[in-house]
Short mmCIF file of C-alpha atoms and ligand atoms in Angstrom, two decimals:
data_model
loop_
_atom_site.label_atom_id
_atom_site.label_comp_id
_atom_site.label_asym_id
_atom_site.label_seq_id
_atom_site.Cartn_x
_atom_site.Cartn_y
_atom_site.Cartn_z
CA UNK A 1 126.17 243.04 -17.83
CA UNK A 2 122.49 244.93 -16.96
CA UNK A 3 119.14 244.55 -17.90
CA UNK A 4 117.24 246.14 -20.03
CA UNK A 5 113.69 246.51 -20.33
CA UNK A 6 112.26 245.80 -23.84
CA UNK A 7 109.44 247.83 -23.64
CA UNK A 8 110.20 251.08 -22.01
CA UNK A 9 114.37 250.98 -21.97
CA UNK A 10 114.69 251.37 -18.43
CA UNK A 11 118.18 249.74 -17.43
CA UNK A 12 118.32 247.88 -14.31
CA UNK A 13 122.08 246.51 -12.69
CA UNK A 14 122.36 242.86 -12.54
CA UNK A 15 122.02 243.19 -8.76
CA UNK A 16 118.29 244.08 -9.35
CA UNK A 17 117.61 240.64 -10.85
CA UNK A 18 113.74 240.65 -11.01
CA UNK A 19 111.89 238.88 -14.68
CA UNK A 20 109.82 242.38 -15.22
CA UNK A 21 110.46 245.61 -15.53
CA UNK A 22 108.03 247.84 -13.31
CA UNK A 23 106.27 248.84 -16.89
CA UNK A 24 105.43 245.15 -17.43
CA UNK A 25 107.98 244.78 -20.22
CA UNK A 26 110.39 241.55 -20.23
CA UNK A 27 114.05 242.04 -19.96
CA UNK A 28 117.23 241.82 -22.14
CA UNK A 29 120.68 241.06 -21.27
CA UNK A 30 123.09 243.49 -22.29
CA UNK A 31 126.64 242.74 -22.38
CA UNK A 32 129.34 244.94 -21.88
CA UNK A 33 131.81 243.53 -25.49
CA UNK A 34 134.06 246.01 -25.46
CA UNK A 35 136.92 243.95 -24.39
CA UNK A 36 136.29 241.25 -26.61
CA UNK A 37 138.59 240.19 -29.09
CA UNK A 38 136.90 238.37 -31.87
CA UNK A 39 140.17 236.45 -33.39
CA UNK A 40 141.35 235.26 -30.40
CA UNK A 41 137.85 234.62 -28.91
CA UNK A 42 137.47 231.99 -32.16
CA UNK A 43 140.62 230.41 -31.48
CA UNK A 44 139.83 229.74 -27.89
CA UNK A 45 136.05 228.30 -28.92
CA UNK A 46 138.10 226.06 -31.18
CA UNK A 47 140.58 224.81 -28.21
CA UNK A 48 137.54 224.27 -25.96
CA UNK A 49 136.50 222.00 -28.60
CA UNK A 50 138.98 219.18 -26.78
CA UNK A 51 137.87 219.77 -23.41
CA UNK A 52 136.66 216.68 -21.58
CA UNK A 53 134.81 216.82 -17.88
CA UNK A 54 135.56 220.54 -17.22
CA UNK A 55 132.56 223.02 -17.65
CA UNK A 56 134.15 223.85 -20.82
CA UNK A 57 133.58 220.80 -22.78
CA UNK A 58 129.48 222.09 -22.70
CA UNK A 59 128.32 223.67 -25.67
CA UNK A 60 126.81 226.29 -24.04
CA UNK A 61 129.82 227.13 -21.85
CA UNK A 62 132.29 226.84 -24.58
CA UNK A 63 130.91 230.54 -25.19
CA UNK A 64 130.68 231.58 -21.42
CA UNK A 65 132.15 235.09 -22.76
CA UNK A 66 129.09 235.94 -24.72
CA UNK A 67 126.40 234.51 -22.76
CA UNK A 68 127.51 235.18 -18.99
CA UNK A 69 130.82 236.02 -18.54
CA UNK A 70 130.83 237.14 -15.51
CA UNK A 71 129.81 234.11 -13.40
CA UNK A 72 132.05 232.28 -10.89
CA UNK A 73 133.28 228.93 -12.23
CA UNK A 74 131.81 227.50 -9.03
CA UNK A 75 128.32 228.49 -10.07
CA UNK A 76 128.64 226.92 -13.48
CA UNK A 77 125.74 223.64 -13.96
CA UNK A 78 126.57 221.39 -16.70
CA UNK A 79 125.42 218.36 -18.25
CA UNK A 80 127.79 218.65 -21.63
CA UNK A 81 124.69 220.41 -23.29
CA UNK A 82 124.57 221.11 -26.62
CA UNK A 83 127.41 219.61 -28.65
CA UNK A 84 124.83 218.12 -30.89
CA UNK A 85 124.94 216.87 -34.41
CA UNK A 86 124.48 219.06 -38.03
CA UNK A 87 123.39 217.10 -40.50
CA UNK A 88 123.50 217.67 -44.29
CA UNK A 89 120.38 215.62 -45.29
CA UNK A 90 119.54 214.50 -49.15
CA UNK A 91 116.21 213.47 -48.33
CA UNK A 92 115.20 216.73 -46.62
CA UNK A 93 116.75 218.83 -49.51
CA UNK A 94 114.48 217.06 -52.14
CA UNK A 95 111.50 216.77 -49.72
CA UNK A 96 111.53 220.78 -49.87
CA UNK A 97 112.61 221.06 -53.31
CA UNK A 98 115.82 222.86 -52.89
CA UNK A 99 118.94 222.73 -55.08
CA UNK A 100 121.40 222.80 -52.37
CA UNK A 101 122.34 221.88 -48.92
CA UNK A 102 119.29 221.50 -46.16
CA UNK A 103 121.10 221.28 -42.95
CA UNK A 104 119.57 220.01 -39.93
CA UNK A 105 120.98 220.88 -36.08
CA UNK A 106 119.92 217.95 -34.10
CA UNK A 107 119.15 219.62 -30.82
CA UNK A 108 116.86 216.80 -30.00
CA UNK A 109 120.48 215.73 -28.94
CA UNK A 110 120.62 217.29 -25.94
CA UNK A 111 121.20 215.91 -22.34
CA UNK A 112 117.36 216.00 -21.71
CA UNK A 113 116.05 215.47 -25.31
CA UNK A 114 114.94 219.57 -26.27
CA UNK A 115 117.34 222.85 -26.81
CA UNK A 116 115.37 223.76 -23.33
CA UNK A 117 118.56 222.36 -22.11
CA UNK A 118 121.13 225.07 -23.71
CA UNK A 119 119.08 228.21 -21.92
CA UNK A 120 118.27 225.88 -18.62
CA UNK A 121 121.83 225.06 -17.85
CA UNK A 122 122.31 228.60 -17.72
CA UNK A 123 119.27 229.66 -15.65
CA UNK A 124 119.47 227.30 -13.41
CA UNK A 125 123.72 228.19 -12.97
CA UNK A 126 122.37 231.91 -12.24
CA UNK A 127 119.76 230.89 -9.96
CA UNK A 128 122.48 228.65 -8.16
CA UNK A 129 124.87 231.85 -8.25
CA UNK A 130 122.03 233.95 -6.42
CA UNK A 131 121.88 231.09 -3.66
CA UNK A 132 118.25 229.80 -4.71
CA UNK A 133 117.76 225.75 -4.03
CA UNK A 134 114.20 225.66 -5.10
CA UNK A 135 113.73 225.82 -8.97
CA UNK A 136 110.22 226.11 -10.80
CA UNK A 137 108.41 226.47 -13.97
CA UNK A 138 105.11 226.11 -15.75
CA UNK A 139 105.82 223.82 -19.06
CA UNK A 140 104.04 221.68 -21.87
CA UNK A 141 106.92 219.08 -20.99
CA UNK A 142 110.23 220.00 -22.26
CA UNK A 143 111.08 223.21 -20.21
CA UNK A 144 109.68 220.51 -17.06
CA UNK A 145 112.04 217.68 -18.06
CA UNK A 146 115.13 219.88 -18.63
CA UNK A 147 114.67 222.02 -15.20
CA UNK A 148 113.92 218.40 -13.37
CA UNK A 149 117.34 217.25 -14.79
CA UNK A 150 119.24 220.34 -14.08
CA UNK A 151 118.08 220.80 -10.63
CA UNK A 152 118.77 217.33 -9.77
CA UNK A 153 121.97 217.89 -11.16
CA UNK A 154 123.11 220.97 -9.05
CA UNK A 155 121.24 219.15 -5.89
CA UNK A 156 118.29 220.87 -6.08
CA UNK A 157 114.55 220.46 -6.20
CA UNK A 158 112.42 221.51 -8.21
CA UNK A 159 108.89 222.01 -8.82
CA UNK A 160 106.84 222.49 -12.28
CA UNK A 161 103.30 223.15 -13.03
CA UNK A 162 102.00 221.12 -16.58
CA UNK A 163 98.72 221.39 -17.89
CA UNK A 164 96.17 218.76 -17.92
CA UNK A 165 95.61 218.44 -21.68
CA UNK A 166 97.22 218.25 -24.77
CA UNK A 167 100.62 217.62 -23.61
CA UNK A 168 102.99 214.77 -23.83
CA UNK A 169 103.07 211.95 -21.03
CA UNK A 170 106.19 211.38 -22.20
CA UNK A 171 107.55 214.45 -21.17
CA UNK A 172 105.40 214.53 -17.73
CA UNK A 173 107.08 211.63 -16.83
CA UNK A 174 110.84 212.26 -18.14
CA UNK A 175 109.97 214.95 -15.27
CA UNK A 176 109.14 213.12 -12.62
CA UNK A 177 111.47 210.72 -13.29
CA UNK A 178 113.86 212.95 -12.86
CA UNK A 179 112.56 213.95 -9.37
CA UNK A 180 110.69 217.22 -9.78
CA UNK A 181 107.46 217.73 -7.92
CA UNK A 182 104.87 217.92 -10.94
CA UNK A 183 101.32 220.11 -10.30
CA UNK A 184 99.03 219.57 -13.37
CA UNK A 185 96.68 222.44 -13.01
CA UNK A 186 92.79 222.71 -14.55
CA UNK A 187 93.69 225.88 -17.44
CA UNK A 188 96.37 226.88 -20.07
CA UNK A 189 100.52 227.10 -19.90
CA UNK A 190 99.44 230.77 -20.11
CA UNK A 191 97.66 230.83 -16.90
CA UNK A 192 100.53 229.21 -15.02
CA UNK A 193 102.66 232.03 -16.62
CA UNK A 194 100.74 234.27 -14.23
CA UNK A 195 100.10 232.45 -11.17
CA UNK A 196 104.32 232.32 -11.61
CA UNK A 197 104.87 235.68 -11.93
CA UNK A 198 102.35 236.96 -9.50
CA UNK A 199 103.80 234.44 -6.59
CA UNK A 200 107.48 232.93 -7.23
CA UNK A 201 109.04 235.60 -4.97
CA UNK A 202 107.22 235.15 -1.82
CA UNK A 203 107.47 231.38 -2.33
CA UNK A 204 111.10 231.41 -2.65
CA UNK A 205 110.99 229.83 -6.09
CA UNK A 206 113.67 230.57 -8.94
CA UNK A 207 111.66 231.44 -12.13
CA UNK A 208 113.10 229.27 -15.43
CA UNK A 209 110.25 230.38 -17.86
CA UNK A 210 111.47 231.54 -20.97
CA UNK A 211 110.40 235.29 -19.52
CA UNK A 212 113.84 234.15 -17.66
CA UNK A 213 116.49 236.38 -19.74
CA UNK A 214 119.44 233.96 -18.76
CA UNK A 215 117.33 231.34 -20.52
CA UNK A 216 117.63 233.37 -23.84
CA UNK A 217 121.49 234.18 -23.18
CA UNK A 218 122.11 230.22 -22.88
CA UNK A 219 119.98 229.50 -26.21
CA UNK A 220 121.88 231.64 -27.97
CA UNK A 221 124.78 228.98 -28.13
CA UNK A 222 122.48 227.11 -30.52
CA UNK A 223 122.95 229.76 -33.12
CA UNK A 224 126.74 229.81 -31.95
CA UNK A 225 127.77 226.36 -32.67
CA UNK A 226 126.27 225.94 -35.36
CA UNK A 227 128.42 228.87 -37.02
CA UNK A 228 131.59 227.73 -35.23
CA UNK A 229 130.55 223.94 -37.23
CA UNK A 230 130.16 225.35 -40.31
CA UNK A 231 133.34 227.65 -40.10
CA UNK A 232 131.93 230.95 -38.92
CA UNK A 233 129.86 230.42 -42.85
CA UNK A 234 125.71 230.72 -42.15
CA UNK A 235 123.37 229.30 -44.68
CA UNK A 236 120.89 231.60 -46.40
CA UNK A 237 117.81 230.79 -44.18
CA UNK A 238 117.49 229.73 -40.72
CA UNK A 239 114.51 227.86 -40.18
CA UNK A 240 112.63 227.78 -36.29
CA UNK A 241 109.57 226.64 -34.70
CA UNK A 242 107.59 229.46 -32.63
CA UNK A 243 106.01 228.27 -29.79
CA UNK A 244 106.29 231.01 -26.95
CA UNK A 245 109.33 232.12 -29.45
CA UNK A 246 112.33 232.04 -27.11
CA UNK A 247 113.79 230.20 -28.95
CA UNK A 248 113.14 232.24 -32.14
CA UNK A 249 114.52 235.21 -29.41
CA UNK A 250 117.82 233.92 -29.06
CA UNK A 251 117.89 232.76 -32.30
CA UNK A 252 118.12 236.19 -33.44
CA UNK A 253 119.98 237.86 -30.39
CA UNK A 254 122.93 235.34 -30.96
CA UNK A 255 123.38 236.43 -34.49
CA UNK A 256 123.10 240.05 -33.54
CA UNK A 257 125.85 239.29 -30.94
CA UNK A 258 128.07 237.05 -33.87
CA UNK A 259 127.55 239.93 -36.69
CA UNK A 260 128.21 243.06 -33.91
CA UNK A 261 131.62 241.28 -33.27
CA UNK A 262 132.33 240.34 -36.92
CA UNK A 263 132.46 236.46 -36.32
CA UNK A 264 130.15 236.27 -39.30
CA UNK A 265 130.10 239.20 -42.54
CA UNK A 266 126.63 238.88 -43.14
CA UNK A 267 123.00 238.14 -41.82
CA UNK A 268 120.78 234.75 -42.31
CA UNK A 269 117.02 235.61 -43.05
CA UNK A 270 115.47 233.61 -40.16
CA UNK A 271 111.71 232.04 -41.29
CA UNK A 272 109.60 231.26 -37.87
CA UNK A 273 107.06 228.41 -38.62
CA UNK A 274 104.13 228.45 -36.21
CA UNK A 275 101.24 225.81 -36.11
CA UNK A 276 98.41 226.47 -37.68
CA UNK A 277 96.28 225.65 -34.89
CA UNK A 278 98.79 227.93 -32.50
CA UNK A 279 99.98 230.47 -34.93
CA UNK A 280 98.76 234.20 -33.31
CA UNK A 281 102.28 235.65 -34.63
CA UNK A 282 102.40 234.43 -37.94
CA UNK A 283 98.70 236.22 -37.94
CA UNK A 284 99.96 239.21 -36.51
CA UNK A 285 102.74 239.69 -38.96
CA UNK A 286 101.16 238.07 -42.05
CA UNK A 287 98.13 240.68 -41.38
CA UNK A 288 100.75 243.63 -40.29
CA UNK A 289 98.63 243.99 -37.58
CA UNK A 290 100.01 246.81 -34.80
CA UNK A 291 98.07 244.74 -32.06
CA UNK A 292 99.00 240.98 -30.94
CA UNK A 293 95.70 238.73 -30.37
CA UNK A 294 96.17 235.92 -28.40
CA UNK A 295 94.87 232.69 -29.45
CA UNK A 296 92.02 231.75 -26.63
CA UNK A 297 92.36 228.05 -27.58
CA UNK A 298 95.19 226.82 -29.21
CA UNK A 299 95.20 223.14 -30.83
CA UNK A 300 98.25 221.43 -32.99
CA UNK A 301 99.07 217.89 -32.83
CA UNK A 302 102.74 219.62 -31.86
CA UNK A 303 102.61 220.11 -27.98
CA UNK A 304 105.82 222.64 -27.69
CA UNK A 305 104.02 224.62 -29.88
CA UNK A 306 100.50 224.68 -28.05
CA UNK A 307 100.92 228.04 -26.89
CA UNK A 308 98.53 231.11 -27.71
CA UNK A 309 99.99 233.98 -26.12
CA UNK A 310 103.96 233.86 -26.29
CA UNK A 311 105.57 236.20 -24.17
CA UNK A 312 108.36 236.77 -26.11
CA UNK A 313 106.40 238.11 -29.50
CA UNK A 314 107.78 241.79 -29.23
CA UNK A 315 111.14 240.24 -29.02
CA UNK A 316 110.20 237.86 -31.87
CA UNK A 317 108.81 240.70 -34.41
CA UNK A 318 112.27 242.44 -33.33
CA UNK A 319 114.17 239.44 -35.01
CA UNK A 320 112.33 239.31 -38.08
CA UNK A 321 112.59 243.17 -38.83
CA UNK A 322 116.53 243.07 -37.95
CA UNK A 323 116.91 239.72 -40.09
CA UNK A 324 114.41 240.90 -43.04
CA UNK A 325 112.65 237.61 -41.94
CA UNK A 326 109.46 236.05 -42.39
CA UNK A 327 106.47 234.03 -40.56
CA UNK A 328 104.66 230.54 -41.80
CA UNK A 329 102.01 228.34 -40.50
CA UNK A 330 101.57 224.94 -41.53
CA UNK A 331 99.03 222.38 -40.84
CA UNK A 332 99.31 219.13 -38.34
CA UNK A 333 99.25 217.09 -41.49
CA UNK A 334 102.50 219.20 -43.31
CA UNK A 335 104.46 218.81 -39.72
CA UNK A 336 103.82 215.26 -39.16
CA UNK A 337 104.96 214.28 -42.85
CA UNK A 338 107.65 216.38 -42.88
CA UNK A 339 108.49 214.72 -39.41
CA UNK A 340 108.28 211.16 -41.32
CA UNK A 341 111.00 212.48 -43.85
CA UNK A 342 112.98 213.48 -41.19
CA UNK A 343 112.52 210.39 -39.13
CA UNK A 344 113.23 207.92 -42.35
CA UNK A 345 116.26 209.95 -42.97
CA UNK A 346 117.80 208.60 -39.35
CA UNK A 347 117.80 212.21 -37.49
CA UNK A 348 114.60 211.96 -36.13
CA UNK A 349 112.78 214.46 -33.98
CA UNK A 350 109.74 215.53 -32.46
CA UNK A 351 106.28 217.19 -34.32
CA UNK A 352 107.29 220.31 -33.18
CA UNK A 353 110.39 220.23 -34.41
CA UNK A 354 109.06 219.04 -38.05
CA UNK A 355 107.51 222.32 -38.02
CA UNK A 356 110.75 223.37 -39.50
CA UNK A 357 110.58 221.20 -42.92
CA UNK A 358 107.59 221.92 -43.13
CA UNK A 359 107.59 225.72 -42.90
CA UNK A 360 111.05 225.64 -45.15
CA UNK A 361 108.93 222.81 -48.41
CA UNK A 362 105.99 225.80 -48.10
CA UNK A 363 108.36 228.56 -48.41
CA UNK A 364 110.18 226.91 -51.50
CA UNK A 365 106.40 226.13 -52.88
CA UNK A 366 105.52 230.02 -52.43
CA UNK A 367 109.18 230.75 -53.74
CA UNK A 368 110.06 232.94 -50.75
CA UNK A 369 112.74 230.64 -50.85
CA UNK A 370 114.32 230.35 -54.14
CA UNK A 371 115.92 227.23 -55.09
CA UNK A 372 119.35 228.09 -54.91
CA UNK A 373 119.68 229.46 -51.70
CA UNK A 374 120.90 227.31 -48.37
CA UNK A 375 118.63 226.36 -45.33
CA UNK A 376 118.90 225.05 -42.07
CA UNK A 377 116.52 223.99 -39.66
CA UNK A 378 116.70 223.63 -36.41
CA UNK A 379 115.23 220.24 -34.99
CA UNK A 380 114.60 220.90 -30.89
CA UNK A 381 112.95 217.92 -29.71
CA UNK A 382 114.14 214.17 -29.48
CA UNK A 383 111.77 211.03 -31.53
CA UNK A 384 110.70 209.65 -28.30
CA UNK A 385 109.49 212.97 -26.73
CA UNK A 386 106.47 212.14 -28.30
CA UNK A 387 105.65 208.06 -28.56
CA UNK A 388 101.89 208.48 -28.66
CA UNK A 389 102.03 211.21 -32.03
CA UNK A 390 104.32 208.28 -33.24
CA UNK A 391 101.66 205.52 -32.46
CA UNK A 392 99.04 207.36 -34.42
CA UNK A 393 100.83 208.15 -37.26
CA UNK A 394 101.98 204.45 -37.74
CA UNK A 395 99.00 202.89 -37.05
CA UNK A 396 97.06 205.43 -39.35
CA UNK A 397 96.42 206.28 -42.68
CA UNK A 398 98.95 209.76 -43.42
CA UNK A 399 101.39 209.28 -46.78
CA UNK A 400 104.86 207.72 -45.10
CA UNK A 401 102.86 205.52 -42.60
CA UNK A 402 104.87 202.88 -41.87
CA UNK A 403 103.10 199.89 -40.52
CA UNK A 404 103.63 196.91 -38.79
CA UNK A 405 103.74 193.47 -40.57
CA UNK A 406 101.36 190.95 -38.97
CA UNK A 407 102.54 187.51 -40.36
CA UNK A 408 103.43 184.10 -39.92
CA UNK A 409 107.08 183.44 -40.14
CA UNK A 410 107.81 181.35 -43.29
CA UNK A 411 110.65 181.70 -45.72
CA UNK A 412 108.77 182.85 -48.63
CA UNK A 413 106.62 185.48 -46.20
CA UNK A 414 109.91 187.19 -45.49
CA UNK A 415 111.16 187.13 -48.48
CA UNK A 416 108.35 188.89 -50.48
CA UNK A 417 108.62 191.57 -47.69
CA UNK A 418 112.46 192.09 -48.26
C1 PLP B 501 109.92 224.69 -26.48
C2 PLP B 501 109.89 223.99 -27.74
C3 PLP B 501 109.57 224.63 -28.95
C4 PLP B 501 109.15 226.05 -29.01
O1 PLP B 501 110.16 226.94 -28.67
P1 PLP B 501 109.78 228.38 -28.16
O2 PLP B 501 111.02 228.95 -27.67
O3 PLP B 501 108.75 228.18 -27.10
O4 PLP B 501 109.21 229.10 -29.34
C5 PLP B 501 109.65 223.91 -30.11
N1 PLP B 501 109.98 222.60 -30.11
C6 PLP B 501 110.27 221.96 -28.99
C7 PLP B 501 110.61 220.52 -29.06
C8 PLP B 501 110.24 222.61 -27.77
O5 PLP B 501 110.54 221.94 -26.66
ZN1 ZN B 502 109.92 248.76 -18.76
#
């Protein structure tokens, strides 16, 4: 295993562990795969399948070979992440209009409620392996709540930095719940970014940002299980929200690592549905622009995806050339209907996550998708991450509103309703 800088190519040895190159650029993991033997490695992801209390039962460390296969089982932080449902969903597949399966991969199942918990377990095992105790990040609320968990979880503390608007006090306070010291700072996610990067080291604080590469190597297990489910088989399309597009990252560096070793014969096109109010990368690549433009002041209804200047777009744009993919925005309104669809149909999820359906219904309306082909999106954030976007859409006037019943409790009032 090295690093490798994204920008420039300079290779650094694990030893070197540092989130930047010198040039500025963020850092890949490369793996040394030489040894790997793709038969045998599928058999033992299928035996792990059984495990029960050992490091092994995790979803994420079920595939400790291609994510960090060097680290000491001692090291290893679990909380039986990932392991989370796929769902083949009628509802969704006529809500978008296609003609066959719409999975969904329910990663609003995870230990903390987010897939921040697949790349977190991960980071926070490395930063454990390098001797750190103190464990920081700056989050909209589900990279907070996961690290908070995790940290507490390998008896550490930990210490995030929110900002103090549009986020989620649900989130905030799944975090401090947890035990983490929360800062809300005056400013943007962005600016914390940079008050991290200039600082962490001389504090003595363990980075988990999503600049973190160990973060991407752990995420990549999404991508991973859902393959192994689905017998090693991917749908046509795989559908993501882009927020700071980590997740969109490992998205594509897991199926880079699954097609390299022939687990799977051939490529998903991966779509990346930004908010509209958030969406610099979909304007980037829908304008085949050569320069990124950060957004100065993002605004969607879906928190995770607040975020105007993702780090990881280079990486992003990398994934969509490699995967002949595309880029969508869709509005508030399109996520949090789509969200009601998905909610009705018992998965459930965050808006953020509804980002997905909705991205996937405008791709099938613009017939980028055609109607025959298989989709799957992935959902990252739980129902209740989110209890006030809930509130507003049930008390409110949107098309699958579903309100309360005021009345007084008679036979026939209750029967009319039923
Ligand atoms: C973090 C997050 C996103 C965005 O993922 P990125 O990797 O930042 O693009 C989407 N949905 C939820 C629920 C999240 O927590
Ligand atoms: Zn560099």
């Amino acid at each position: 295993m090295k690093l490798q800088c994204v920008d420039c190519h300079k290779e650094y040895a694990m030893e070197q562990f540092q989130y930047q190159c010198e040039c500025g650029g963020l850092f890949d993991i490369v793996h040394n795969f030489k040894q790997v033997d793709t038969e045998q490695l599928k058999q033992t992801f299928n035996e792990r399948l059984s495990e029960r209390m050992t490091p092994y039962a995790s979803g994420v460390w079920r595939y400790k070979e291609l994510i960090f296969p060097e680290l000491a089982e001692e090291h290893m932080v679990t909380k039986y992440e990932g392991n989370t449902g796929l769902y083949n969903v009628q509802s969704v597949k006529d809500y978008v209009g296609l003609n066959q399966p719409v999975y969904l991969k329910a990663q609003s199942e995870n230990p903390s409620g987010s897939f921040k918990d697949n790349g977190m377990a991960v980071a926070v095992s490395h930063g454990k392996s390098l001797g750190y105790d103190k464990f920081t990040c700056t989050s909209t609320g589900n990279t907070s709540s996961s690290l908070a968990m995790y940290s507490s979880m390998a008896g550490s503390k930990s210490f995030v930095f929110v900002p103090n608007k549009n986020i989620s006090m649900n989130k905030v306070m799944q975090t401090l719940a947890y035990g983490a010291k929360v800062f809300s700072t005056e400013g943007k996610y962005d600016e914390g970014i940079n008050f991290l990067q200039a600082h962490s080291e001389e504090l003595g604080l363990y980075v988990c940002n999503s600049i973190n590469p160990f973060r991407i190597e752990g995420q990549k297990s999404i991508i991973f299980e859902i393959a192994q489910y689905l017998n090693w088989q991917l749908p046509d399309w795989i559908v993501v929200p882009g927020g700071a597009l980590s997740n969109s990252t490992a998205l594509g560096k897991g199926l880079k690592d699954l097609y390299d070793l022939g687990f799977i014969d051939r490529l998903p096109r991966v779509a990346i549905v930004q908010a509209e109010g958030a969406s610099p990368f979909h304007k980037m690549m829908d304008q085949k622009a050569e320069q990124f433009v950060p957004e100065i002041d993002p605004n969607t209804v879906a928190s995770a995806l607040n975020i105007g200047n993702p780090p990881s777009w280079k990486k992003a744009k990398n994934v969509l050339h490699a995967t002949d993919g595309v880029t969508v925005a869709v509005t508030d309104e399109e996520i949090l209907d789509a969200k009601a669809v998905i909610d009705q149909s018992g998965v459930g999820c965050e808006p953020a996550s509804a980002a997905t359906v909705a991205g996937l219904k405008q791709l099938v309306d613009r017939q980028i998708v055609d109607r025959d082909e298989t989709a799957l999106c992935v959902l990252t954030g739980n129902i209740l991450k989110d209890t006030s976007a809930l509130q507003q859409y049930h008390t409110g006037d949107y098309q699958f509103s579903n309100q309360i019943i005021n009345t007084e409790l008679t036979y026939k009032n209750i029967q009319k309703q039923l």
